[in-house]
Tab-separated table of N, CA and C in Angstrom:
chain	number	residue	atom	x	y	z
A	1	MET	N	13.095	7.328	17.235
A	1	MET	CA	12.560	6.417	16.229
A	1	MET	C	12.956	6.833	14.823
A	2	SER	N	13.024	8.139	14.550
A	2	SER	CA	13.303	8.582	13.181
A	2	SER	C	14.670	8.121	12.693
A	3	THR	N	15.676	8.129	13.552
A	3	THR	CA	17.003	7.660	13.152
A	3	THR	C	16.973	6.176	12.835
A	4	GLU	N	16.302	5.407	13.678
A	4	GLU	CA	16.179	3.966	13.457
A	4	GLU	C	15.370	3.684	12.189
A	5	LEU	N	14.294	4.425	11.983
A	5	LEU	CA	13.476	4.237	10.784
A	5	LEU	C	14.274	4.555	9.526
A	6	ILE	N	15.034	5.615	9.557
A	6	ILE	CA	15.855	5.964	8.379
A	6	ILE	C	16.855	4.847	8.085
A	7	LYS	N	17.412	4.237	9.128
A	7	LYS	CA	18.326	3.102	8.916
A	7	LYS	C	17.602	1.934	8.246
A	8	ILE	N	16.384	1.655	8.700
A	8	ILE	CA	15.581	0.562	8.125
A	8	ILE	C	15.265	0.853	6.665
A	9	LEU	N	14.822	2.086	6.393
A	9	LEU	CA	14.469	2.464	5.022
A	9	LEU	C	15.689	2.431	4.104
A	10	LYS	N	16.832	2.865	4.622
A	10	LYS	CA	18.062	2.848	3.815
A	10	LYS	C	18.472	1.410	3.494
A	11	ALA	N	18.415	0.536	4.470
A	11	ALA	CA	18.777	-0.875	4.239
A	11	ALA	C	17.849	-1.495	3.201
A	12	ARG	N	16.554	-1.206	3.290
A	12	ARG	CA	15.585	-1.737	2.315
A	12	ARG	C	15.864	-1.153	0.928
A	13	PHE	N	16.167	0.141	0.885
A	13	PHE	CA	16.478	0.826	-0.368
A	13	PHE	C	17.678	0.163	-1.050
A	14	GLU	N	18.709	-0.112	-0.265
A	14	GLU	CA	19.925	-0.720	-0.818
A	14	GLU	C	19.708	-2.181	-1.212
A	15	LYS	N	18.847	-2.879	-0.501
A	15	LYS	CA	18.587	-4.293	-0.797
A	15	LYS	C	17.767	-4.477	-2.078
A	16	HIS	N	16.905	-3.499	-2.386
A	16	HIS	CA	15.984	-3.632	-3.523
A	16	HIS	C	16.212	-2.515	-4.547
A	17	LYS	N	17.407	-2.426	-5.076
A	17	LYS	CA	17.757	-1.359	-6.015
A	17	LYS	C	16.900	-1.353	-7.279
A	18	ASN	N	16.371	-2.506	-7.655
A	18	ASN	CA	15.542	-2.586	-8.859
A	18	ASN	C	14.251	-1.771	-8.737
A	19	ARG	N	13.847	-1.430	-7.541
A	19	ARG	CA	12.607	-0.677	-7.344
A	19	ARG	C	12.759	0.810	-7.614
A	20	HIS	N	13.976	1.301	-7.644
A	20	HIS	CA	14.182	2.750	-7.727
A	20	HIS	C	15.431	3.104	-8.538
A	21	LYS	N	15.500	2.606	-9.729
A	21	LYS	CA	16.652	2.890	-10.594
A	21	LYS	C	16.784	4.392	-10.823
A	22	GLY	N	18.018	4.877	-10.732
A	22	GLY	CA	18.288	6.287	-10.978
A	22	GLY	C	18.024	7.199	-9.786
A	23	ILE	N	17.608	6.640	-8.668
A	23	ILE	CA	17.341	7.446	-7.470
A	23	ILE	C	18.469	7.207	-6.478
A	24	GLU	N	18.996	8.297	-5.922
A	24	GLU	CA	20.096	8.232	-4.961
A	24	GLU	C	19.551	8.369	-3.532
A	25	TRP	N	20.035	7.524	-2.648
A	25	TRP	CA	19.561	7.538	-1.262
A	25	TRP	C	19.807	8.883	-0.581
A	26	ALA	N	20.912	9.527	-0.840
A	26	ALA	CA	21.231	10.791	-0.152
A	26	ALA	C	20.122	11.828	-0.344
A	27	GLN	N	19.564	11.909	-1.554
A	27	GLN	CA	18.479	12.865	-1.817
A	27	GLN	C	17.194	12.443	-1.090
A	28	VAL	N	16.934	11.146	-1.066
A	28	VAL	CA	15.752	10.638	-0.358
A	28	VAL	C	15.877	10.950	1.126
A	29	GLU	N	17.034	10.660	1.690
A	29	GLU	CA	17.245	10.908	3.118
A	29	GLU	C	17.111	12.391	3.444
A	30	ALA	N	17.618	13.258	2.579
A	30	ALA	CA	17.487	14.705	2.804
A	30	ALA	C	16.020	15.113	2.846
A	31	LYS	N	15.210	14.563	1.948
A	31	LYS	CA	13.766	14.848	1.946
A	31	LYS	C	13.115	14.350	3.225
A	32	LEU	N	13.495	13.151	3.653
A	32	LEU	CA	12.909	12.565	4.856
A	32	LEU	C	13.233	13.397	6.093
A	33	THR	N	14.480	13.784	6.246
A	33	THR	CA	14.863	14.547	7.434
A	33	THR	C	14.226	15.936	7.435
A	34	ALA	N	13.872	16.442	6.251
A	34	ALA	CA	13.204	17.744	6.157
A	34	ALA	C	11.687	17.628	6.287
A	35	SER	N	11.186	16.405	6.401
A	35	SER	CA	9.728	16.177	6.442
A	35	SER	C	9.334	15.304	7.632
A	36	PRO	N	9.431	15.829	8.862
A	36	PRO	CA	9.139	15.012	10.042
A	36	PRO	C	7.719	14.438	10.056
A	37	LYS	N	6.741	15.159	9.518
A	37	LYS	CA	5.366	14.633	9.483
A	37	LYS	C	5.279	13.418	8.565
A	38	LYS	N	5.945	13.487	7.432
A	38	LYS	CA	5.934	12.354	6.492
A	38	LYS	C	6.700	11.171	7.080
A	39	LEU	N	7.738	11.471	7.829
A	39	LEU	CA	8.514	10.409	8.482
A	39	LEU	C	7.637	9.676	9.506
A	40	LYS	N	6.763	10.407	10.195
A	40	LYS	CA	5.841	9.773	11.143
A	40	LYS	C	4.872	8.845	10.413
A	41	VAL	N	4.417	9.270	9.234
A	41	VAL	CA	3.524	8.422	8.431
A	41	VAL	C	4.260	7.163	8.002
A	42	LEU	N	5.494	7.315	7.555
A	42	LEU	CA	6.296	6.146	7.167
A	42	LEU	C	6.507	5.212	8.360
A	43	ALA	N	6.652	5.778	9.538
A	43	ALA	CA	6.813	4.948	10.745
A	43	ALA	C	5.558	4.095	10.977
A	44	ILE	N	4.391	4.675	10.767
A	44	ILE	CA	3.149	3.908	10.930
A	44	ILE	C	3.042	2.849	9.831
A	45	MET	N	3.434	3.208	8.613
A	45	MET	CA	3.432	2.220	7.528
A	45	MET	C	4.315	1.035	7.915
A	46	GLU	N	5.459	1.335	8.488
A	46	GLU	CA	6.402	0.297	8.910
A	46	GLU	C	5.821	-0.518	10.071
A	47	GLU	N	5.279	0.162	11.069
A	47	GLU	CA	4.730	-0.513	12.254
A	47	GLU	C	3.579	-1.454	11.914
A	48	THR	N	2.819	-1.122	10.878
A	48	THR	CA	1.677	-1.951	10.494
A	48	THR	C	2.053	-3.028	9.473
A	49	GLY	N	3.356	-3.169	9.215
A	49	GLY	CA	3.833	-4.260	8.369
A	49	GLY	C	3.959	-3.954	6.896
A	50	GLY	N	3.943	-2.692	6.521
A	50	GLY	CA	3.963	-2.333	5.101
A	50	GLY	C	5.302	-2.417	4.399
A	51	GLU	N	6.393	-2.305	5.157
A	51	GLU	CA	7.732	-2.297	4.563
A	51	GLU	C	7.820	-1.298	3.398
A	52	PRO	N	7.555	-0.005	3.676
A	52	PRO	CA	7.566	0.993	2.597
A	52	PRO	C	8.936	1.147	1.962
A	53	ASP	N	8.908	1.399	0.656
A	53	ASP	CA	10.142	1.615	-0.101
A	53	ASP	C	9.856	2.636	-1.197
A	54	VAL	N	10.906	3.322	-1.623
A	54	VAL	CA	10.808	4.308	-2.700
A	54	VAL	C	10.630	3.556	-4.017
A	55	ILE	N	9.643	3.979	-4.812
A	55	ILE	CA	9.462	3.332	-6.112
A	55	ILE	C	9.472	4.333	-7.272
A	56	ALA	N	9.445	5.639	-6.968
A	56	ALA	CA	9.425	6.622	-8.058
A	56	ALA	C	9.855	7.998	-7.555
A	57	PHE	N	10.269	8.833	-8.521
A	57	PHE	CA	10.576	10.232	-8.265
A	57	PHE	C	9.883	11.056	-9.343
A	58	ASP	N	9.143	12.075	-8.934
A	58	ASP	CA	8.448	12.960	-9.859
A	58	ASP	C	9.292	14.218	-10.040
A	59	LYS	N	9.861	14.372	-11.217
A	59	LYS	CA	10.741	15.524	-11.483
A	59	LYS	C	9.994	16.847	-11.404
A	60	LYS	N	8.711	16.840	-11.764
A	60	LYS	CA	7.925	18.085	-11.747
A	60	LYS	C	7.684	18.579	-10.328
A	61	THR	N	7.333	17.672	-9.428
A	61	THR	CA	7.003	18.078	-8.053
A	61	THR	C	8.182	17.928	-7.098
A	62	GLY	N	9.190	17.164	-7.515
A	62	GLY	CA	10.330	16.904	-6.636
A	62	GLY	C	10.001	15.924	-5.523
A	63	GLU	N	8.937	15.134	-5.692
A	63	GLU	CA	8.502	14.206	-4.649
A	63	GLU	C	8.904	12.763	-4.963
A	64	TYR	N	9.238	12.055	-3.891
A	64	TYR	CA	9.497	10.624	-3.974
A	64	TYR	C	8.219	9.909	-3.567
A	65	THR	N	7.924	8.803	-4.223
A	65	THR	CA	6.754	8.004	-3.873
A	65	THR	C	7.209	6.757	-3.138
A	66	PHE	N	6.680	6.578	-1.944
A	66	PHE	CA	6.889	5.369	-1.151
A	66	PHE	C	5.622	4.529	-1.274
A	67	ILE	N	5.796	3.224	-1.433
A	67	ILE	CA	4.667	2.290	-1.487
A	67	ILE	C	4.992	1.124	-0.560
A	68	ASP	N	3.951	0.554	0.030
A	68	ASP	CA	4.120	-0.650	0.839
A	68	ASP	C	4.616	-1.780	-0.048
A	69	CYS	N	5.799	-2.289	0.251
A	69	CYS	CA	6.417	-3.344	-0.555
A	69	CYS	C	6.570	-4.654	0.209
A	70	ALA	N	5.811	-4.832	1.284
A	70	ALA	CA	5.830	-6.111	2.003
A	70	ALA	C	5.390	-7.202	1.026
A	71	PRO	N	5.971	-8.393	1.134
A	71	PRO	CA	5.582	-9.466	0.210
A	71	PRO	C	4.080	-9.735	0.206
A	72	GLU	N	3.454	-9.664	1.379
A	72	GLU	CA	2.009	-9.874	1.486
A	72	GLU	C	1.359	-8.595	2.008
A	73	SER	N	0.063	-8.496	1.842
A	73	SER	CA	-0.668	-7.329	2.322
A	73	SER	C	-0.296	-7.088	3.789
A	74	PRO	N	-0.024	-5.838	4.172
A	74	PRO	CA	0.461	-5.561	5.531
A	74	PRO	C	-0.401	-6.182	6.635
A	75	LYS	N	0.261	-6.930	7.527
A	75	LYS	CA	-0.436	-7.668	8.593
A	75	LYS	C	-1.289	-6.774	9.476
A	76	GLY	N	-0.810	-5.601	9.786
A	76	GLY	CA	-1.547	-4.706	10.674
A	76	GLY	C	-2.690	-3.982	10.002
A	77	ARG	N	-2.977	-4.326	8.744
A	77	ARG	CA	-4.046	-3.651	7.997
A	77	ARG	C	-4.941	-4.651	7.265
A	78	ARG	N	-5.111	-5.820	7.864
A	78	ARG	CA	-5.964	-6.846	7.253
A	78	ARG	C	-7.282	-6.974	8.010
A	79	SER	N	-8.160	-7.798	7.467
A	79	SER	CA	-9.484	-8.046	8.062
A	79	SER	C	-10.291	-6.759	8.173
A	80	VAL	N	-10.268	-5.979	7.114
A	80	VAL	CA	-11.033	-4.733	7.054
A	80	VAL	C	-11.915	-4.749	5.809
A	81	CYS	N	-13.085	-4.136	5.919
A	81	CYS	CA	-13.919	-3.990	4.733
A	81	CYS	C	-13.389	-2.780	3.943
A	82	TYR	N	-14.079	-2.409	2.877
A	82	TYR	CA	-13.533	-1.375	1.995
A	82	TYR	C	-13.597	0.038	2.571
A	83	ASP	N	-14.794	0.499	2.963
A	83	ASP	CA	-14.919	1.894	3.408
A	83	ASP	C	-15.928	2.019	4.559
A	84	GLN	N	-16.093	3.234	5.046
A	84	GLN	CA	-16.983	3.475	6.189
A	84	GLN	C	-18.415	3.105	5.859
A	85	GLN	N	-18.875	3.410	4.669
A	85	GLN	CA	-20.235	3.054	4.275
A	85	GLN	C	-20.443	1.548	4.383
A	86	ALA	N	-19.486	0.775	3.892
A	86	ALA	CA	-19.574	-0.688	3.977
A	86	ALA	C	-19.587	-1.148	5.431
A	87	LEU	N	-18.751	-0.529	6.249
A	87	LEU	CA	-18.705	-0.876	7.673
A	87	LEU	C	-20.048	-0.581	8.339
A	88	ASP	N	-20.625	0.559	8.022
A	88	ASP	CA	-21.913	0.951	8.597
A	88	ASP	C	-23.039	0.011	8.158
A	89	GLU	N	-22.932	-0.512	6.938
A	89	GLU	CA	-23.985	-1.375	6.397
A	89	GLU	C	-23.928	-2.807	6.926
A	90	ARG	N	-22.800	-3.210	7.501
A	90	ARG	CA	-22.716	-4.574	8.047
A	90	ARG	C	-23.604	-4.675	9.269
A	91	LYS	N	-24.431	-5.692	9.291
A	91	LYS	CA	-25.359	-5.874	10.409
A	91	LYS	C	-24.726	-6.669	11.546
A	92	GLU	N	-23.858	-7.632	11.210
A	92	GLU	CA	-23.227	-8.462	12.241
A	92	GLU	C	-21.811	-8.799	11.822
A	93	ALA	N	-21.043	-9.303	12.763
A	93	ALA	CA	-19.638	-9.678	12.532
A	93	ALA	C	-18.867	-8.553	11.841
A	94	LYS	N	-18.999	-7.365	12.390
A	94	LYS	CA	-18.325	-6.205	11.804
A	94	LYS	C	-16.822	-6.279	12.034
A	95	PRO	N	-16.034	-5.905	11.018
A	95	PRO	CA	-14.596	-5.792	11.242
A	95	PRO	C	-14.316	-4.557	12.105
A	96	ALA	N	-13.117	-4.434	12.573
A	96	ALA	CA	-12.766	-3.311	13.444
A	96	ALA	C	-12.685	-1.992	12.689
A	97	ASP	N	-12.417	-2.042	11.379
A	97	ASP	CA	-12.185	-0.810	10.629
A	97	ASP	C	-12.390	-1.063	9.148
A	98	SER	N	-12.184	-0.008	8.366
A	98	SER	CA	-12.245	-0.120	6.908
A	98	SER	C	-10.929	0.352	6.313
A	99	ALA	N	-10.655	-0.101	5.102
A	99	ALA	CA	-9.393	0.258	4.441
A	99	ALA	C	-9.278	1.763	4.227
A	100	THR	N	-10.333	2.387	3.730
A	100	THR	CA	-10.233	3.820	3.436
A	100	THR	C	-10.074	4.654	4.697
A	101	GLU	N	-10.757	4.257	5.775
A	101	GLU	CA	-10.650	5.006	7.027
A	101	GLU	C	-9.269	4.822	7.662
A	102	MET	N	-8.762	3.596	7.625
A	102	MET	CA	-7.422	3.350	8.180
A	102	MET	C	-6.363	4.121	7.392
A	103	ALA	N	-6.487	4.088	6.057
A	103	ALA	CA	-5.521	4.797	5.221
A	103	ALA	C	-5.525	6.287	5.538
A	104	ALA	N	-6.712	6.864	5.655
A	104	ALA	CA	-6.819	8.285	5.978
A	104	ALA	C	-6.220	8.588	7.345
A	105	ALA	N	-6.467	7.716	8.318
A	105	ALA	CA	-5.918	7.921	9.660
A	105	ALA	C	-4.397	7.849	9.660
A	106	ILE	N	-3.850	6.957	8.841
A	106	ILE	CA	-2.399	6.832	8.742
A	106	ILE	C	-1.813	8.021	7.990
A	107	GLY	N	-2.528	8.500	6.974
A	107	GLY	CA	-2.035	9.599	6.139
A	107	GLY	C	-1.532	9.121	4.793
A	108	ILE	N	-2.040	7.973	4.333
A	108	ILE	CA	-1.620	7.403	3.052
A	108	ILE	C	-2.824	7.261	2.126
A	109	GLU	N	-2.534	6.990	0.864
A	109	GLU	CA	-3.567	6.749	-0.139
A	109	GLU	C	-3.585	5.273	-0.470
A	110	LEU	N	-4.781	4.699	-0.641
A	110	LEU	CA	-4.871	3.339	-1.167
A	110	LEU	C	-4.284	3.337	-2.572
A	111	LEU	N	-3.714	2.215	-2.974
A	111	LEU	CA	-3.173	2.126	-4.326
A	111	LEU	C	-4.306	2.073	-5.346
A	112	THR	N	-4.051	2.694	-6.481
A	112	THR	CA	-4.964	2.562	-7.608
A	112	THR	C	-4.633	1.259	-8.330
A	113	GLU	N	-5.491	0.852	-9.229
A	113	GLU	CA	-5.207	-0.343	-10.019
A	113	GLU	C	-3.902	-0.175	-10.790
A	114	GLU	N	-3.675	0.997	-11.350
A	114	GLU	CA	-2.452	1.255	-12.119
A	114	GLU	C	-1.213	1.161	-11.225
A	115	GLU	N	-1.283	1.749	-10.027
A	115	GLU	CA	-0.156	1.678	-9.091
A	115	GLU	C	0.102	0.239	-8.661
A	116	TYR	N	-0.961	-0.510	-8.450
A	116	TYR	CA	-0.820	-1.902	-8.031
A	116	TYR	C	-0.145	-2.724	-9.122
A	117	ARG	N	-0.571	-2.525	-10.366
A	117	ARG	CA	0.053	-3.253	-11.484
A	117	ARG	C	1.524	-2.852	-11.636
A	118	ALA	N	1.828	-1.570	-11.449
A	118	ALA	CA	3.221	-1.106	-11.531
A	118	ALA	C	4.052	-1.734	-10.409
A	119	LEU	N	3.488	-1.822	-9.208
A	119	LEU	CA	4.193	-2.467	-8.098
A	119	LEU	C	4.512	-3.913	-8.457
A	120	GLN	N	3.568	-4.602	-9.049
A	120	GLN	CA	3.755	-6.011	-9.402
A	120	GLN	C	4.832	-6.193	-10.479
A	121	GLU	N	5.178	-5.135	-11.188
A	121	GLU	CA	6.286	-5.190	-12.150
A	121	GLU	C	7.638	-5.195	-11.426
A	122	LEU	N	7.641	-4.746	-10.172
A	122	LEU	CA	8.880	-4.640	-9.394
A	122	LEU	C	9.174	-5.889	-8.574
A	123	GLY	N	8.246	-6.825	-8.536
A	123	GLY	CA	8.417	-8.047	-7.762
A	123	GLY	C	7.117	-8.823	-7.740
A	124	GLU	N	7.080	-9.830	-6.897
A	124	GLU	CA	5.872	-10.642	-6.748
A	124	GLU	C	5.268	-10.364	-5.376
A	125	PHE	N	4.086	-9.783	-5.375
A	125	PHE	CA	3.417	-9.369	-4.151
A	125	PHE	C	2.036	-10.017	-4.064
A	126	ASP	N	1.574	-10.219	-2.849
A	126	ASP	CA	0.245	-10.784	-2.591
A	126	ASP	C	0.071	-12.165	-3.226
A	127	LEU	N	1.030	-13.053	-2.975
A	127	LEU	CA	0.906	-14.428	-3.457
A	127	LEU	C	-0.073	-15.233	-2.604
A	128	LYS	N	-0.267	-14.829	-1.347
A	128	LYS	CA	-1.183	-15.530	-0.439
A	128	LYS	C	-2.283	-14.612	0.095
A	129	THR	N	-2.133	-13.331	-0.109
A	129	THR	CA	-3.090	-12.349	0.405
A	129	THR	C	-3.646	-11.550	-0.771
A	130	SER	N	-4.478	-10.565	-0.472
A	130	SER	CA	-4.973	-9.645	-1.491
A	130	SER	C	-5.063	-8.258	-0.871
A	131	SER	N	-5.182	-7.246	-1.729
A	131	SER	CA	-5.186	-5.858	-1.250
A	131	SER	C	-6.324	-5.073	-1.895
A	132	TRP	N	-7.129	-4.415	-1.044
A	132	TRP	CA	-8.148	-3.509	-1.567
A	132	TRP	C	-7.477	-2.419	-2.380
A	133	LEU	N	-8.137	-1.950	-3.429
A	133	LEU	CA	-7.629	-0.883	-4.292
A	133	LEU	C	-8.669	0.227	-4.400
A	134	VAL	N	-8.228	1.420	-4.805
A	134	VAL	CA	-9.165	2.513	-5.036
A	134	VAL	C	-10.198	2.008	-6.048
A	135	THR	N	-11.448	2.108	-5.671
A	135	THR	CA	-12.534	1.569	-6.479
A	135	THR	C	-13.219	2.670	-7.281
A	136	PRO	N	-13.446	2.432	-8.568
A	136	PRO	CA	-14.165	3.427	-9.385
A	136	PRO	C	-15.558	3.694	-8.803
A	137	PRO	N	-15.992	4.944	-8.800
A	137	PRO	CA	-17.307	5.280	-8.235
A	137	PRO	C	-18.453	4.445	-8.813
A	138	ALA	N	-18.423	4.137	-10.099
A	138	ALA	CA	-19.511	3.355	-10.704
A	138	ALA	C	-19.623	1.978	-10.050
A	139	VAL	N	-18.485	1.367	-9.695
A	139	VAL	CA	-18.494	0.059	-9.029
A	139	VAL	C	-18.943	0.224	-7.585
A	140	ARG	N	-18.408	1.228	-6.917
A	140	ARG	CA	-18.744	1.441	-5.503
A	140	ARG	C	-20.220	1.771	-5.335
A	141	ASN	N	-20.779	2.561	-6.257
A	141	ASN	CA	-22.197	2.933	-6.172
A	141	ASN	C	-23.119	1.725	-6.281
A	142	LEU	N	-22.621	0.648	-6.859
A	142	LEU	CA	-23.407	-0.584	-6.969
A	142	LEU	C	-23.138	-1.539	-5.804
A	143	GLY	N	-22.327	-1.099	-4.841
A	143	GLY	CA	-22.077	-1.907	-3.647
A	143	GLY	C	-20.788	-2.703	-3.664
A	144	GLY	N	-20.017	-2.587	-4.747
A	144	GLY	CA	-18.795	-3.371	-4.863
A	144	GLY	C	-17.538	-2.581	-4.570
A	145	ALA	N	-16.432	-3.301	-4.547
A	145	ALA	CA	-15.096	-2.714	-4.407
A	145	ALA	C	-14.122	-3.670	-5.085
A	146	ILE	N	-12.973	-3.135	-5.503
A	146	ILE	CA	-12.004	-3.985	-6.203
A	146	ILE	C	-10.786	-4.263	-5.338
A	147	PHE	N	-10.148	-5.387	-5.629
A	147	PHE	CA	-8.924	-5.772	-4.941
A	147	PHE	C	-8.016	-6.470	-5.943
A	148	GLY	N	-6.743	-6.584	-5.566
A	148	GLY	CA	-5.789	-7.245	-6.433
A	148	GLY	C	-4.993	-8.298	-5.690
A	149	ASP	N	-4.483	-9.262	-6.462
A	149	ASP	CA	-3.554	-10.253	-5.935
A	149	ASP	C	-2.774	-10.852	-7.101
A	150	ARG	N	-1.819	-11.709	-6.772
A	150	ARG	CA	-1.039	-12.406	-7.798
A	150	ARG	C	-1.200	-13.901	-7.555
A	151	ARG	N	-1.702	-14.581	-8.567
A	151	ARG	CA	-1.851	-16.026	-8.539
A	151	ARG	C	-1.452	-16.566	-9.909
A	152	TYR	N	-0.922	-17.755	-9.921
A	152	TYR	CA	-0.578	-18.411	-11.191
A	152	TYR	C	0.321	-17.538	-12.068
A	153	ASP	N	1.200	-16.790	-11.405
A	153	ASP	CA	2.137	-15.893	-12.081
A	153	ASP	C	1.440	-14.806	-12.909
A	154	ARG	N	0.240	-14.413	-12.470
A	154	ARG	CA	-0.525	-13.343	-13.120
A	154	ARG	C	-1.086	-12.418	-12.051
A	155	VAL	N	-1.266	-11.161	-12.414
A	155	VAL	CA	-1.902	-10.201	-11.517
A	155	VAL	C	-3.382	-10.157	-11.863
A	156	PHE	N	-4.208	-10.357	-10.845
A	156	PHE	CA	-5.651	-10.331	-11.025
A	156	PHE	C	-6.237	-9.142	-10.287
A	157	ILE	N	-7.154	-8.453	-10.935
A	157	ILE	CA	-7.950	-7.412	-10.297
A	157	ILE	C	-9.368	-7.941	-10.340
A	158	TYR	N	-10.007	-7.973	-9.173
A	158	TYR	CA	-11.313	-8.587	-9.082
A	158	TYR	C	-12.211	-7.739	-8.184
A	159	HIS	N	-13.395	-8.203	-7.934
A	159	HIS	CA	-14.368	-7.443	-7.153
A	159	HIS	C	-14.938	-8.293	-6.027
A	160	ASN	N	-15.516	-7.610	-5.080
A	160	ASN	CA	-16.213	-8.236	-3.964
A	160	ASN	C	-17.195	-7.200	-3.445
A	161	GLY	N	-18.118	-7.629	-2.621
A	161	GLY	CA	-18.957	-6.646	-1.950
A	161	GLY	C	-18.072	-5.799	-1.052
A	162	ALA	N	-18.280	-4.509	-1.034
A	162	ALA	CA	-17.434	-3.610	-0.245
A	162	ALA	C	-17.475	-3.922	1.237
A	163	GLN	N	-18.560	-4.532	1.699
A	163	GLN	CA	-18.702	-4.842	3.122
A	163	GLN	C	-17.965	-6.123	3.512
A	164	SER	N	-17.481	-6.880	2.533
A	164	SER	CA	-16.794	-8.135	2.857
A	164	SER	C	-15.420	-7.864	3.476
A	165	TYR	N	-14.957	-8.831	4.242
A	165	TYR	CA	-13.600	-8.753	4.775
A	165	TYR	C	-13.100	-10.160	5.036
A	166	TYR	N	-11.797	-10.305	4.903
A	166	TYR	CA	-11.159	-11.609	5.049
A	166	TYR	C	-9.854	-11.428	5.801
A	167	ALA	N	-9.436	-12.454	6.501
A	167	ALA	CA	-8.183	-12.392	7.256
A	167	ALA	C	-6.994	-12.159	6.337
A	168	ALA	N	-7.101	-12.560	5.083
A	168	ALA	CA	-5.980	-12.422	4.142
A	168	ALA	C	-6.116	-11.206	3.224
A	169	ARG	N	-7.104	-10.342	3.461
A	169	ARG	CA	-7.230	-9.144	2.626
A	169	ARG	C	-7.015	-7.900	3.457
A	170	GLY	N	-6.094	-7.077	2.996
A	170	GLY	CA	-5.820	-5.798	3.635
A	170	GLY	C	-5.723	-4.721	2.584
A	171	PHE	N	-4.787	-3.813	2.776
A	171	PHE	CA	-4.568	-2.785	1.760
A	171	PHE	C	-3.136	-2.295	1.823
A	172	ARG	N	-2.678	-1.825	0.697
A	172	ARG	CA	-1.356	-1.203	0.568
A	172	ARG	C	-1.580	0.283	0.344
A	173	GLY	N	-0.606	1.067	0.770
A	173	GLY	CA	-0.737	2.515	0.605
A	173	GLY	C	0.462	3.132	-0.049
A	174	SER	N	0.276	4.379	-0.438
A	174	SER	CA	1.365	5.163	-1.020
A	174	SER	C	1.452	6.503	-0.303
A	175	LEU	N	2.659	7.048	-0.316
A	175	LEU	CA	2.923	8.333	0.317
A	175	LEU	C	3.935	9.090	-0.526
A	176	LYS	N	3.641	10.340	-0.789
A	176	LYS	CA	4.581	11.202	-1.517
A	176	LYS	C	5.334	12.055	-0.510
A	177	VAL	N	6.663	12.064	-0.650
A	177	VAL	CA	7.525	12.826	0.263
A	177	VAL	C	8.358	13.804	-0.554
């Protein structure tokens, strides 16, 4: 699978050069082949519909950042509430999982509002879906959670009860390699 996944990631990298200006694929591939655990995480991101792609390189740490760049929130990560607490608080019609628990199981981080806005600078994402985002503790402590989407050619960050879930709301993740 790793050879096939690297081919998929390379093709996506070459197709969307605007997402990673100044980054060379050879260095990314070298990092990937040296990081089998991270490659497994990327495989799960891919399997769940995330279409991960490189969007940044941190010169200080030497790490590449991969983010889910699927046009819509990843199909295999939708219909989830925000976190375990929200899942536990639902009395009926519980979703199968929560965004934070799924992300942790995969080995990725939910996007922050800043990361989500930066992603939206690289293209148009979540035109029909929305994505849960890391929620500030003050909002979460009051029972809410935040999500983002793009409508009317604008990026919106909004709130909902953390226990809510919708067929069109999932989450995007990031991974440093």
